[in-house]
Structures are given as C-alpha cells and as structure tokens.
Coordinates of C-alpha atoms in Angstrom, one line a residue:
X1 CA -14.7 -7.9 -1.8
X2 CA -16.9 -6.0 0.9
X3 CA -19.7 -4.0 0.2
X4 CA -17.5 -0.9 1.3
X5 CA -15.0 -2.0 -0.9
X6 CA -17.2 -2.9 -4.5
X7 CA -18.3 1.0 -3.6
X8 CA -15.2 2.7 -3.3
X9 CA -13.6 0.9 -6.1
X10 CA -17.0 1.8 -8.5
X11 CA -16.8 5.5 -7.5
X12 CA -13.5 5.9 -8.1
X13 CA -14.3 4.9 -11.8
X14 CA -17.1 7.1 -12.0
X15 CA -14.7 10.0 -10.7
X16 CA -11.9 9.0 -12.7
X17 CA -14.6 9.1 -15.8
X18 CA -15.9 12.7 -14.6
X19 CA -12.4 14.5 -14.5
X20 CA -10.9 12.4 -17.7
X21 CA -7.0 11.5 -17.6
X22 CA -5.2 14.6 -16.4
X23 CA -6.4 13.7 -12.8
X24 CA -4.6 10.5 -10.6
X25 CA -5.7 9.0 -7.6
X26 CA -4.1 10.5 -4.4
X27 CA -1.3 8.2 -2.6
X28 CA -2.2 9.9 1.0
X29 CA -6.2 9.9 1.0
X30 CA -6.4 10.6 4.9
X31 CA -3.4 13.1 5.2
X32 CA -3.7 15.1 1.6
X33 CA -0.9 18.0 2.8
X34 CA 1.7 14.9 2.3
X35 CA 0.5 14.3 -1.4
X36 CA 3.3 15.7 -4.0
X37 CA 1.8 18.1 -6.3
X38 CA 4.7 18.6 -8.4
X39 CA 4.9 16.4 -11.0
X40 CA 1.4 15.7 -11.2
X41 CA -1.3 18.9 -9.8
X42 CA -4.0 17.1 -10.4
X43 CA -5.2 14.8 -7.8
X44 CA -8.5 13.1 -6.3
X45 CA -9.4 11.1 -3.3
X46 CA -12.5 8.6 -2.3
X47 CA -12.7 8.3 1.4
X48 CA -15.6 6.4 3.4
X49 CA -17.7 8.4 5.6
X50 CA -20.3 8.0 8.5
X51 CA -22.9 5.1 7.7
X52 CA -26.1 5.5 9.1
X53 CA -28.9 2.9 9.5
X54 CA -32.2 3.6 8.1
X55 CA -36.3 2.0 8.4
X56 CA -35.9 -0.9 6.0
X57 CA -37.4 -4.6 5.1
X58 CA -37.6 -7.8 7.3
X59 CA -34.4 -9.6 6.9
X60 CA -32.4 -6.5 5.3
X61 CA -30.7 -3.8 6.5
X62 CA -30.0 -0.1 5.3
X63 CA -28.2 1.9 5.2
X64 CA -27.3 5.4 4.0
X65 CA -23.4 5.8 3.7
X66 CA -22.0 8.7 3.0
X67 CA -18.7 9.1 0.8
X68 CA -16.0 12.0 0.8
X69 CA -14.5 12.9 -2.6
X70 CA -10.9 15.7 -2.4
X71 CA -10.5 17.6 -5.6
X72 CA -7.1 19.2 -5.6
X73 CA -5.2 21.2 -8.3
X74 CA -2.5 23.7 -8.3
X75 CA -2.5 27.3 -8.6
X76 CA -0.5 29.8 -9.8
X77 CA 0.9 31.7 -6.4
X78 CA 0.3 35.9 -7.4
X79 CA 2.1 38.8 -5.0
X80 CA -0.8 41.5 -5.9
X81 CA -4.1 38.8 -5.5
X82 CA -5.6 36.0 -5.5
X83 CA -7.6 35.7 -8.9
X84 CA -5.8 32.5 -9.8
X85 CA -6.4 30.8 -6.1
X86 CA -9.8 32.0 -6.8
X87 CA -10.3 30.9 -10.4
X88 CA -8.8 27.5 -9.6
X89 CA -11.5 26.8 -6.3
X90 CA -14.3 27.9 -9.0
X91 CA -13.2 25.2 -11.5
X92 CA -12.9 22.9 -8.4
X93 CA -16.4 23.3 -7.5
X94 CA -17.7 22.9 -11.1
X95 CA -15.5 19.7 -11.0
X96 CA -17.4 18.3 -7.9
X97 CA -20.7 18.9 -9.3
X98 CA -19.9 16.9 -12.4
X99 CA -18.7 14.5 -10.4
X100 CA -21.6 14.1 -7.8
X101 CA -23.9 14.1 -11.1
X102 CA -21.7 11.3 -12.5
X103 CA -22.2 9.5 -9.5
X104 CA -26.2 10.3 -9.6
X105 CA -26.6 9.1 -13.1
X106 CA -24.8 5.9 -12.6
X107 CA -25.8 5.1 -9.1
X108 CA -22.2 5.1 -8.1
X109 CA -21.4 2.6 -10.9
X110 CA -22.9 -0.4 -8.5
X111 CA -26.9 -0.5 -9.6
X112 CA -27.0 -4.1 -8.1
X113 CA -26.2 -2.6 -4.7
X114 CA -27.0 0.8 -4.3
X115 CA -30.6 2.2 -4.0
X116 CA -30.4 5.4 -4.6
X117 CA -28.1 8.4 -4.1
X118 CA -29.7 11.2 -2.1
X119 CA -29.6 14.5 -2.6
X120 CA -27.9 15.7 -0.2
X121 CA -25.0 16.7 -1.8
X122 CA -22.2 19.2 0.3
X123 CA -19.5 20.7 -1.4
X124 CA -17.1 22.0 1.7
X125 CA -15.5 25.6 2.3
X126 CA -12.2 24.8 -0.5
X127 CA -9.0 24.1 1.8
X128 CA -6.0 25.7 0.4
X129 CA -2.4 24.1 1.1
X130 CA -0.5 27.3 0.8
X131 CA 3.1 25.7 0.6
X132 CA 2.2 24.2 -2.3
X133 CA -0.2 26.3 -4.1
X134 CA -2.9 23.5 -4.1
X135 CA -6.7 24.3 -3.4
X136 CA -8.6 21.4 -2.3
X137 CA -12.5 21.1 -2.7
X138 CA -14.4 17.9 -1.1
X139 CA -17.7 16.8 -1.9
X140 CA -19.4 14.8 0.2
X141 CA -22.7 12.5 -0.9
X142 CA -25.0 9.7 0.8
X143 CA -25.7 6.6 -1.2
X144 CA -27.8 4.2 0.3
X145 CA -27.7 0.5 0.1
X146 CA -29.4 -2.5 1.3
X147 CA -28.1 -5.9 2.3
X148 CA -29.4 -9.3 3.6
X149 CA -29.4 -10.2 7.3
X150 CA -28.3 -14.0 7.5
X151 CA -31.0 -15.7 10.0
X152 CA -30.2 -18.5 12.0
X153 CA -32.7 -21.6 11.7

C-alpha cells in the first residue's frame, strides 16, 4: 500500500471515530452533488490534496500533504427562513473541528509515518446542495511526512 494510501485509509478511521456510526463514507468523493442523501443524510469524504516539498534530511524527503475532509448532512427545507440550513452548517462546523482535533491527537492514526500535523487548519465557506437540502462543510489540513530516497551505489 502507498504512502497516500496507509493515509487516507488511517484518516478515514479517525473520521469515522470522530462522527461515531450515524455517518458513512460518500460513494462519489470528487462529485458529492451525485451522492444520495435519502436513505442515509449523513455522509463524509477524504480526498487527497496538493503535496508540497519541504527543507528536510540527507537521503529523505518531505513533505507536507494536505488532505480535504466533506461533512454533509441534511436539513430540514423551511418557506419563512433558514434557521435549520443555518443550525445544520453550525453543527457541521463543530463536526470538522472535532474531526481535525481527532486527527491532531492521533497524528492521523499513522505515528510511524507522519511527523506532525500543522496547524493550519481551514474550514471552507459550507456549500449547500439546495435540491437536496444537504449542507456541506470541508476541512482541509496539512500533515507532513517523511520518506527515504533509495540511493544508487
């Protein structure tokens, strides 16, 4: 398994420990609007972001890789407001800090690998799909990691 790979797979445990059993993993991760939110409101996704190489060590490389994580849940469509859109992109946000502070503690669930996790958390403007009632909140994180450069004798 790649390094990308043992990540995503690590932080999608940590997630799935953060928001508990009434959340499942998305089926569309790139495209959420084709997600079904009927059956099942509750939804996350773990994407890969930009990876960016840092100073390191001889014969290592770094890097700082950042992740995206989509929150969605359904609301409750109201005719005179949007309390309930509102309430639900609140809770959202609360979500993604637990998350990201799941993910902190644990150091994405893959100490042998990653460094550290910066601080540079960003939790996006909430995206709202309006034919389905679904809010959407992404957090997005760097993690960074090192690995070996093989060296030809």
């Amino acid at each position: 398994m790649s390094t990308i790979d043992t990540l995503i797979t690590n932080i999608k445990s940590e997630v799935a420990n953060a928001l508990g059993s009434s959340y499942s993993e998305m089926p569309y991760t790139y495209e959420i609007g084709k997600n079904s939110f009927k059956s099942a409101a509750k939804k996350y996704a773990v994407l890969p972001g930009t990876a960016v190489g840092t100073e390191g060590v001889n014969q290592f490389y770094t890097v700082n890789q950042e992740f995206i994580i989509h929150l969605a849940d359904r609301f409750t469509s109201n005719k005179t407001g949007d309390s309930s859109k509102q309430a639900k992109v609140i809770a959202l946000q609360d979500l993604a800090h637990a998350v990201y502070q799941e993910i902190y503690n644990s150091k994405a669930g893959s100490t042998s690998i990653v460094m550290r996790v910066n601080h540079d958390i960003i939790i996006e403007e909430p995206t709202i799909l309006s034919d389905d009632n679904v809010a959407v909140v992404t957090l997005r994180f760097t993690l960074r990691y090192r690995k070996p450069i093989s060296v030809c004798p």
